[in-house]
PDB file of C-alpha atoms in Angstrom:
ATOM      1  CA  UNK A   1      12.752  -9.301  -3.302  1.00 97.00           C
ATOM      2  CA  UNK A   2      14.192  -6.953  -0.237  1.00 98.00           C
ATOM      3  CA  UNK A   3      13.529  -3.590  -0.148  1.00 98.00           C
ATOM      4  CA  UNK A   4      14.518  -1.802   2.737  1.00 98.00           C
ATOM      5  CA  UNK A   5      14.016   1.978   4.044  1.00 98.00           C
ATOM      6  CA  UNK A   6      15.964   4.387   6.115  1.00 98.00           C
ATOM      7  CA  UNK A   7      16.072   7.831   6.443  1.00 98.00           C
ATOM      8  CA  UNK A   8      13.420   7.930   9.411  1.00 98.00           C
ATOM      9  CA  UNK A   9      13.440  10.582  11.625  1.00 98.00           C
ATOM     10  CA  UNK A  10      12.738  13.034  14.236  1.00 98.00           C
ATOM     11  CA  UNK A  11      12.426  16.271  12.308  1.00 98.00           C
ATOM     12  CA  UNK A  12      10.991  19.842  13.288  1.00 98.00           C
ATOM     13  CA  UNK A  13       7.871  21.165  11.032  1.00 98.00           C
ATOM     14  CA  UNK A  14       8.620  22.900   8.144  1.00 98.00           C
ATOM     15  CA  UNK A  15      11.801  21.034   8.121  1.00 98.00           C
ATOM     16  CA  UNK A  16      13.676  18.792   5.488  1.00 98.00           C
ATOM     17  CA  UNK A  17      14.076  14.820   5.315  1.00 98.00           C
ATOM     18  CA  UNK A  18      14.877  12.361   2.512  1.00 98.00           C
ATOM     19  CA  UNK A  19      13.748   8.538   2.654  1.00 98.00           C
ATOM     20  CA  UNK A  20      15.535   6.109   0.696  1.00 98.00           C
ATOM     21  CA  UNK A  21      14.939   2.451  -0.240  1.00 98.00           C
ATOM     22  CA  UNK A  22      17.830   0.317  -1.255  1.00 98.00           C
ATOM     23  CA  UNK A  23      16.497  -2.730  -2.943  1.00 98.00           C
ATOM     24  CA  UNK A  24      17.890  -6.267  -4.131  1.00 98.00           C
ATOM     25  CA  UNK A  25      16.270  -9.491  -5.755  1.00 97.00           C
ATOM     26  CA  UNK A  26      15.558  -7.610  -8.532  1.00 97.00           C
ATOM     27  CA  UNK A  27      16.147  -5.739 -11.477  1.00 97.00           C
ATOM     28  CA  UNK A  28      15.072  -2.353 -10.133  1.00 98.00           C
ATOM     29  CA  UNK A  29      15.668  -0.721 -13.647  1.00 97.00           C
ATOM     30  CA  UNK A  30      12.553  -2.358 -14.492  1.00 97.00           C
ATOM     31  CA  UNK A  31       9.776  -1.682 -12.237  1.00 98.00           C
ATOM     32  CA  UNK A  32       7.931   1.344 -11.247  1.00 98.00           C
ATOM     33  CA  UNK A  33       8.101   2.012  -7.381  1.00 98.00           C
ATOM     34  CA  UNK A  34       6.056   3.291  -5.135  1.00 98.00           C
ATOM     35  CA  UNK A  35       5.815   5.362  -1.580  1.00 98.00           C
ATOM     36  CA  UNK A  36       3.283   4.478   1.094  1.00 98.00           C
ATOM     37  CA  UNK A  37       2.603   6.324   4.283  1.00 98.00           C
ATOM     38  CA  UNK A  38       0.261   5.254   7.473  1.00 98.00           C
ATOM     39  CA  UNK A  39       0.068   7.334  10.096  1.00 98.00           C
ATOM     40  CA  UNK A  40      -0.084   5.769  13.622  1.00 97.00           C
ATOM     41  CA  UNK A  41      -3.115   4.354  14.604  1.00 97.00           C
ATOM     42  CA  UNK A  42      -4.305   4.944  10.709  1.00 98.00           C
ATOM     43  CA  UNK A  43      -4.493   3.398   7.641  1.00 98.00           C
ATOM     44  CA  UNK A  44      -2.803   3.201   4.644  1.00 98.00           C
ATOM     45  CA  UNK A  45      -2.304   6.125   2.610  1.00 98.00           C
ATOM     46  CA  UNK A  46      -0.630   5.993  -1.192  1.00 98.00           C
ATOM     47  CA  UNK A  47       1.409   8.962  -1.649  1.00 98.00           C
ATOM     48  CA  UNK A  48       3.633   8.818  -4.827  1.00 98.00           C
ATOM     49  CA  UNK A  49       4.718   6.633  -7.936  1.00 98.00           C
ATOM     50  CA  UNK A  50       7.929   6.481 -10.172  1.00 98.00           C
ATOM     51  CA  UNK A  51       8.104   5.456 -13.444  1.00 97.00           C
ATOM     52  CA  UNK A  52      10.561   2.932 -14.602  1.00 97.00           C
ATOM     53  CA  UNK A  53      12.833   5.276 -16.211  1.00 96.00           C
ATOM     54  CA  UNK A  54      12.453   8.246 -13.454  1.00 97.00           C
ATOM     55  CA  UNK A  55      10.482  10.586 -16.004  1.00 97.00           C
ATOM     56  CA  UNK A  56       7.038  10.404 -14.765  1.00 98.00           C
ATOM     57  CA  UNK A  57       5.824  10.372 -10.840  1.00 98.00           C
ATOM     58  CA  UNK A  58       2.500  11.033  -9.611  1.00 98.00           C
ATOM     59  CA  UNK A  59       1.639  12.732  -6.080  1.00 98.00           C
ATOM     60  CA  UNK A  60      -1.532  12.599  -3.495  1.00 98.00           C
ATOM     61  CA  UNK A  61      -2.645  15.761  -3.390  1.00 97.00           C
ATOM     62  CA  UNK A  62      -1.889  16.402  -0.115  1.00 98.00           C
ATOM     63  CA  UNK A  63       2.250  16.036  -0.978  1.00 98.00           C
ATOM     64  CA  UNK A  64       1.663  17.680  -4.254  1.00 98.00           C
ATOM     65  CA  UNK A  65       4.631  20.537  -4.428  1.00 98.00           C
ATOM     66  CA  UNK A  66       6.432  19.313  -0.946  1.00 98.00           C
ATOM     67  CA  UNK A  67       7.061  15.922  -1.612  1.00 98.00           C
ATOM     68  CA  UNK A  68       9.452  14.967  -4.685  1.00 98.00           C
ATOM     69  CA  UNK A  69       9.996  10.637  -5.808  1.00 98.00           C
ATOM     70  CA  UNK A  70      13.167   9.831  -7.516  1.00 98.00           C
ATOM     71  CA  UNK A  71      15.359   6.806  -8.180  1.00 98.00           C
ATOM     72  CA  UNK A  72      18.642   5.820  -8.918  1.00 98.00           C
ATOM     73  CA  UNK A  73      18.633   2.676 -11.366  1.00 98.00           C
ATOM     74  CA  UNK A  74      22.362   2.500 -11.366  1.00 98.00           C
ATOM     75  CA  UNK A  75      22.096   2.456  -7.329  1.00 98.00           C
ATOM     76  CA  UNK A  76      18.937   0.193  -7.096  1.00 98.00           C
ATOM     77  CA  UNK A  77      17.676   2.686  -5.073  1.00 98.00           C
ATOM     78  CA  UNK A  78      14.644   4.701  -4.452  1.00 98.00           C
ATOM     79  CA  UNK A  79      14.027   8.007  -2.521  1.00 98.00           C
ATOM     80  CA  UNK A  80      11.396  10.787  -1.357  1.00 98.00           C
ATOM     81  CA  UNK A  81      12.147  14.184  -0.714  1.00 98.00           C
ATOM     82  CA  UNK A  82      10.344  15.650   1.540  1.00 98.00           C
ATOM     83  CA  UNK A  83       9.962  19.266   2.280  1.00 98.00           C
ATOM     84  CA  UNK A  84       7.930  21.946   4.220  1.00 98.00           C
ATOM     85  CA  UNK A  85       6.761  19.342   6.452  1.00 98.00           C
ATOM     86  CA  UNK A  86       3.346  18.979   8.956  1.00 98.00           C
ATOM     87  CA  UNK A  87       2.500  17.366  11.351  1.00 98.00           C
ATOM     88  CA  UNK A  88       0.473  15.288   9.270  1.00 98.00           C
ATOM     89  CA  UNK A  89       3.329  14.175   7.319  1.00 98.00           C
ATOM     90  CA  UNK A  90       4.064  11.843  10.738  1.00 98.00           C
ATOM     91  CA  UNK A  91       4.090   8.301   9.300  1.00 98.00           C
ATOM     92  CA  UNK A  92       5.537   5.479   8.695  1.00 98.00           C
ATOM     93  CA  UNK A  93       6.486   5.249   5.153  1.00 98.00           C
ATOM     94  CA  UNK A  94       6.789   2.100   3.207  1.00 98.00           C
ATOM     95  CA  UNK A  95       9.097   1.721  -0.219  1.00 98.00           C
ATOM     96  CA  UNK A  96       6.728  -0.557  -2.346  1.00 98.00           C
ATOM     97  CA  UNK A  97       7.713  -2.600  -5.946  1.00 98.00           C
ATOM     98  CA  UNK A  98       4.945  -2.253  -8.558  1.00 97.00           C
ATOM     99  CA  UNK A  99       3.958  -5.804 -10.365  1.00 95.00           C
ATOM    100  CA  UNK A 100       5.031  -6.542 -13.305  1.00 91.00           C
ATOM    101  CA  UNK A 101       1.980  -7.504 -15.469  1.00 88.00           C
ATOM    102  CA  UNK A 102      -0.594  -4.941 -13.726  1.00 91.00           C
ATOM    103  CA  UNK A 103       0.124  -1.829 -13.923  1.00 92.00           C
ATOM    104  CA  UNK A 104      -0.192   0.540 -10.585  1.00 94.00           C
ATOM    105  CA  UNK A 105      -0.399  -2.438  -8.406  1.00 96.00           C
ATOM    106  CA  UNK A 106       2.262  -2.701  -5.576  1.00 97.00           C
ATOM    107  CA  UNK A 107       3.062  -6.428  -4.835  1.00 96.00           C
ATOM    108  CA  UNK A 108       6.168  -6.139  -2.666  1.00 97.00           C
ATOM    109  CA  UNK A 109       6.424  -3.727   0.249  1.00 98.00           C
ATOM    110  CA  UNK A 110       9.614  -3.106   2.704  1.00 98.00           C
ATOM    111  CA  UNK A 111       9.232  -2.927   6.460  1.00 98.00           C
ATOM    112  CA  UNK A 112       8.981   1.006   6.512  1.00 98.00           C
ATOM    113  CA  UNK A 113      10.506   3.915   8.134  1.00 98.00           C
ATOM    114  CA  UNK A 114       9.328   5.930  10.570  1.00 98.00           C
ATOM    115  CA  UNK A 115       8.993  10.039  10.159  1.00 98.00           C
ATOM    116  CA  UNK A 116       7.925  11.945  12.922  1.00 98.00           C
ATOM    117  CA  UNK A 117       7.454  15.628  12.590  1.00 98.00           C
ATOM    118  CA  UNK A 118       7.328  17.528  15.585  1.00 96.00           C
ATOM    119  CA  UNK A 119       6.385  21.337  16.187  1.00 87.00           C
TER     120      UNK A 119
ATOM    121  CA  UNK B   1     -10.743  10.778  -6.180  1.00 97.00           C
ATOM    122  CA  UNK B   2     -12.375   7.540  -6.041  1.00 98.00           C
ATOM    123  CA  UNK B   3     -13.516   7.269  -2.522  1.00 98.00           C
ATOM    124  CA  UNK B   4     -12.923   3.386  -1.798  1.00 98.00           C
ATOM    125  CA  UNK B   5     -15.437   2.473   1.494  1.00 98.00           C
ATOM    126  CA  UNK B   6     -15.247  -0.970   3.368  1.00 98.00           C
ATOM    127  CA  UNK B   7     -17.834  -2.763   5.466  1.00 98.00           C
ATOM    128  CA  UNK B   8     -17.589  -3.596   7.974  1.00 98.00           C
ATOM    129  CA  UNK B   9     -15.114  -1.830   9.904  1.00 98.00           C
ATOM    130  CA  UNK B  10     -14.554  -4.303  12.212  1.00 97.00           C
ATOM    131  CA  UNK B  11     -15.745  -7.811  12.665  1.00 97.00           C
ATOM    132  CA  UNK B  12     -15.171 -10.539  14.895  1.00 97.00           C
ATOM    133  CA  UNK B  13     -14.967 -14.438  13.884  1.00 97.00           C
ATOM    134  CA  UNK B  14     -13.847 -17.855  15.330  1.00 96.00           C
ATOM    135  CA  UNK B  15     -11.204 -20.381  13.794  1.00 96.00           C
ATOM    136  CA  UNK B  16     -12.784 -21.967  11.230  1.00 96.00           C
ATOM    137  CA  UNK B  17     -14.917 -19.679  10.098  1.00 97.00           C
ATOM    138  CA  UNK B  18     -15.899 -18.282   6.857  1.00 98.00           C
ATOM    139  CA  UNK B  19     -15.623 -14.272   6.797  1.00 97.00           C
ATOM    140  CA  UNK B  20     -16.361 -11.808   4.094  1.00 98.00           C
ATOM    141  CA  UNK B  21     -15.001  -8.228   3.823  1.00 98.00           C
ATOM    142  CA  UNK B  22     -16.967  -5.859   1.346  1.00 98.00           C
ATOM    143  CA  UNK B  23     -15.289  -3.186  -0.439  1.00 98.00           C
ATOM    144  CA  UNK B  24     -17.201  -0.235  -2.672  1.00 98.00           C
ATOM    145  CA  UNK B  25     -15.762   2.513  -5.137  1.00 98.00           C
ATOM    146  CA  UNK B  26     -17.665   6.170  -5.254  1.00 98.00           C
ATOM    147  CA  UNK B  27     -17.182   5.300  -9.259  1.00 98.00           C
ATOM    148  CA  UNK B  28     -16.437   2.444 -11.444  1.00 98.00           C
ATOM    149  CA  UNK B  29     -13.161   1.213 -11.609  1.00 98.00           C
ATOM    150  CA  UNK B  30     -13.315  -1.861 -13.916  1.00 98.00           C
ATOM    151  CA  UNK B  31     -11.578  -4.820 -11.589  1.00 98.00           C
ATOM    152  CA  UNK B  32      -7.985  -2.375 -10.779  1.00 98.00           C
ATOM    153  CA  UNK B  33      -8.714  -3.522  -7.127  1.00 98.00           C
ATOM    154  CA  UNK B  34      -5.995  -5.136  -4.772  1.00 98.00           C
ATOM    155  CA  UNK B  35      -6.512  -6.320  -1.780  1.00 98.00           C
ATOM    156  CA  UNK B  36      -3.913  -6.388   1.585  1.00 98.00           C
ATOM    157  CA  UNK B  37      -2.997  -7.275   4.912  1.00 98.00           C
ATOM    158  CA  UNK B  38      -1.973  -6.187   7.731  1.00 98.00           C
ATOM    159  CA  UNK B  39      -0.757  -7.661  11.102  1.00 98.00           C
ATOM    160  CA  UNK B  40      -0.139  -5.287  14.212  1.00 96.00           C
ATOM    161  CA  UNK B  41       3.753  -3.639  13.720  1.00 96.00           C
ATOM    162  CA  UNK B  42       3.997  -5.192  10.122  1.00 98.00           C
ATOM    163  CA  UNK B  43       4.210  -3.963   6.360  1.00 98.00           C
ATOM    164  CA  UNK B  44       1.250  -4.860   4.234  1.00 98.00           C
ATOM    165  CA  UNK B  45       1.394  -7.825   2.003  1.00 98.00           C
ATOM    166  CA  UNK B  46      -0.270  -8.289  -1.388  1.00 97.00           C
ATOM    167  CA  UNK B  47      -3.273 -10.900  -1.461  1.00 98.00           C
ATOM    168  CA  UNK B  48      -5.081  -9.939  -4.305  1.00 98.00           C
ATOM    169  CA  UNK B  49      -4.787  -7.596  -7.798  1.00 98.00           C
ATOM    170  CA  UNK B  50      -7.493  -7.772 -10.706  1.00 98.00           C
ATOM    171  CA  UNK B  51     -10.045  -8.168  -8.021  1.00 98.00           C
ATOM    172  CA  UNK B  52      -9.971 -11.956  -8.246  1.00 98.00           C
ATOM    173  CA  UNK B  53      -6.339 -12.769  -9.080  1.00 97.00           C
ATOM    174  CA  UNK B  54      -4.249 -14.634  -6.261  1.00 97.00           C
ATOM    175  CA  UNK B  55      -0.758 -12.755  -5.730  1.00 96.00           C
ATOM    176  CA  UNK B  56       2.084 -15.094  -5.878  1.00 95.00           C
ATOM    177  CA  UNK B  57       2.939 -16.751  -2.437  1.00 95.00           C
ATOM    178  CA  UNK B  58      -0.718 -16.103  -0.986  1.00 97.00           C
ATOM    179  CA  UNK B  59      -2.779 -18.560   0.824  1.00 96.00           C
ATOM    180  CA  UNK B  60      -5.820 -20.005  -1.894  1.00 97.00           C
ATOM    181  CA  UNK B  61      -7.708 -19.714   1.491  1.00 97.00           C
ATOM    182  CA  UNK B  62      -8.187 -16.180   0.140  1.00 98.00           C
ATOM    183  CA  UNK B  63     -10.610 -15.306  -2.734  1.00 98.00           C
ATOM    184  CA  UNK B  64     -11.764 -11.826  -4.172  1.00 98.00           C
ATOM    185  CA  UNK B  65     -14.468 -11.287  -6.524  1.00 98.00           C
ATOM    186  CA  UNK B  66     -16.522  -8.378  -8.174  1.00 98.00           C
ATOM    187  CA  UNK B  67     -15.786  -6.100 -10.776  1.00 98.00           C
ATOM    188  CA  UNK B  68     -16.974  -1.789 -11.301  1.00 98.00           C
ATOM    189  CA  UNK B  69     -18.406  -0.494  -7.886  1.00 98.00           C
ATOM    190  CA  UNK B  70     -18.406  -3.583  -5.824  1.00 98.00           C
ATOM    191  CA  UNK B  71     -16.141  -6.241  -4.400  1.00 98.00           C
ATOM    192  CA  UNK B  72     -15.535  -8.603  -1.834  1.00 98.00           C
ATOM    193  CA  UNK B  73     -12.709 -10.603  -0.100  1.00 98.00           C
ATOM    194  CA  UNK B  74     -13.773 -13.824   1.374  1.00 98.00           C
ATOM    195  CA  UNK B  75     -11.677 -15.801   4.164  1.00 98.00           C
ATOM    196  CA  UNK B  76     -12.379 -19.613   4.130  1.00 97.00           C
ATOM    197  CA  UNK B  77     -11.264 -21.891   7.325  1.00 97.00           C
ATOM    198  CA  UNK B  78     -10.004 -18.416   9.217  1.00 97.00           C
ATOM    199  CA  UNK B  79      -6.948 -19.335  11.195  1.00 96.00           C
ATOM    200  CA  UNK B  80      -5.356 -17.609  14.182  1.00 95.00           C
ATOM    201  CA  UNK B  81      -2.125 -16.319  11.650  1.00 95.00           C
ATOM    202  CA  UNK B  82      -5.303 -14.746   9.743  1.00 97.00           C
ATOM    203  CA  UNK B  83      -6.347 -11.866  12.117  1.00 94.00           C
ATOM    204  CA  UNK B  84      -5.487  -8.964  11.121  1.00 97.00           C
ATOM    205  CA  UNK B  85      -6.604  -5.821   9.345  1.00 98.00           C
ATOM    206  CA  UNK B  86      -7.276  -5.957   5.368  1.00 98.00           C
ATOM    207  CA  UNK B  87      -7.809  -2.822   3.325  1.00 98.00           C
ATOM    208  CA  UNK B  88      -9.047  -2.710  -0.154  1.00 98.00           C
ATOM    209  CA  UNK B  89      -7.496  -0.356  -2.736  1.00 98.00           C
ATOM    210  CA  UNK B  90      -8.313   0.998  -6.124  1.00 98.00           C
ATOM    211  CA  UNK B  91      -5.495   1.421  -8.876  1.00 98.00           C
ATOM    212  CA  UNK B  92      -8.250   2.591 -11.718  1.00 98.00           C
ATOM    213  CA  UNK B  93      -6.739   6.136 -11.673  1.00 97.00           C
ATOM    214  CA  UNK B  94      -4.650   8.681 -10.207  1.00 98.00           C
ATOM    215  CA  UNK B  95      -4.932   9.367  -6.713  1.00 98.00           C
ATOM    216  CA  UNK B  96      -4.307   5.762  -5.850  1.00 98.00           C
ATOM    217  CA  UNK B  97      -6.963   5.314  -3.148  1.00 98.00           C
ATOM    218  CA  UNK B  98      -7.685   2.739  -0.073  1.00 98.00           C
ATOM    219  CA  UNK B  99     -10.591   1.483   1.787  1.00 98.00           C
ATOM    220  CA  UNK B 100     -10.649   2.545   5.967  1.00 98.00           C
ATOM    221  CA  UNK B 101      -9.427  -0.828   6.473  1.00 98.00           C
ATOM    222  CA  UNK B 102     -11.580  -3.998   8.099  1.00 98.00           C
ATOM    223  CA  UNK B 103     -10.311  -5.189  11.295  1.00 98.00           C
ATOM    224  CA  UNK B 104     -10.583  -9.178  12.107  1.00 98.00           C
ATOM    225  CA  UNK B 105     -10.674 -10.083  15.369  1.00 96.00           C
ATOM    226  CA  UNK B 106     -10.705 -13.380  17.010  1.00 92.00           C
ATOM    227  CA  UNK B 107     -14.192 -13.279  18.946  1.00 91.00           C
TER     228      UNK B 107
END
């Protein structure tokens, strides 16, 4: 299983940036994904899921209406748009594969990509 | 939200030892509890789902148990590859939540 982000960034507040997570060593089509921020110094922080077919995603509350998780199965590839963005928002985010016998349980993360939101 | 707390915060243990992380949920949340770790500049890995099921890969040196409010993580034989920092998490319902995060250091 690989999964790796990009998309990282220097970006201004209130500003625009969309992660992406290109995977292999699996057949993405079939498991839900997952985002996961931690801000430096912090800990970890879950901040969206995917289903398998794209038509249901669930938010923390604090990305609720900014942030938006999508995939593309034929692509392997899984992405967060991320809008109106704080200062809080500066993380590193990690791309994570859900399990496939318990549900909502991440059991394969990538090595992250860093977002930095400055004002 | 399920507010997921972890004692203690930090700890510190020798090689060899036997260390145990405790994690509590604000509400019950059956045994949807995974556990993770965490070295210094690295992604998370998996150690534990189901509260006491070993993920695939991880060292049997790790153990979880518990089940509604309360759980643990125990460490046998603690190894210098084992400090790091190990969060709990709670996958009962939506927000997905994680403990503070326990530090082990090598004392």
């Amino acid at each position: 299983v690989q999964l790796e982000e990009s998309g990282g960034g220097l970006v201004h507040r209130g500003g625009s940036l969309r992660l992406s997570c290109t995977t292999s060593g699996f057949t993405f089509s079939n498991y839900a994904m997952h985002w996961v921020r931690q801000a430096p110094g912090k800990g970890l922080e879950w901040v969206s899921d995917i289903s398998v077919s794209g038509d249901t995603s669930n938010y923390a509350d604090s990305v609720k209406g900014r942030f938006t998780i999508s995939r593309d199965n034929s692509k392997k590839t899984l992405f967060l748009q991320m809008n109106s963005l704080r200062a809080e928002d500066t993380a590193i985010y990690y791309c994570a594969k859900e399990s496939p016998w318990e549900v909502s349980y991440v059991d394969s993360w990538g090595q992250g990509t860093l977002v930095t939101v400055t004002s | 939200d399920i507010q997921m707390t972890q004692s203690p915060s930090s700890l510190s243990a020798s090689v060899g030892d036997r260390v145990t992380i405790t994690c509590r949920a604000s509400q019950g949340i059956n045994t949807y509890l995974a556990w993770f770790q965490q070295k210094p500049g690295k992604a998370p890995k998996s150690l534990i789902y189901a509260a006491s099921n070993l993920q695939s890969g991880a060292p049997s040196k790790f153990s979880g148990s518990g089940s509604g409010t309360d759980f643990t993580l125990t460490i046998r034989d603690l190894q210098p590859e084992d400090f790091a920092t190990y969060y709990c998490q709670q996958y009962s319902s939506y927000p997905l939540t994680f403990g503070g995060g326990t530090k082990v250091e090598m004392k």
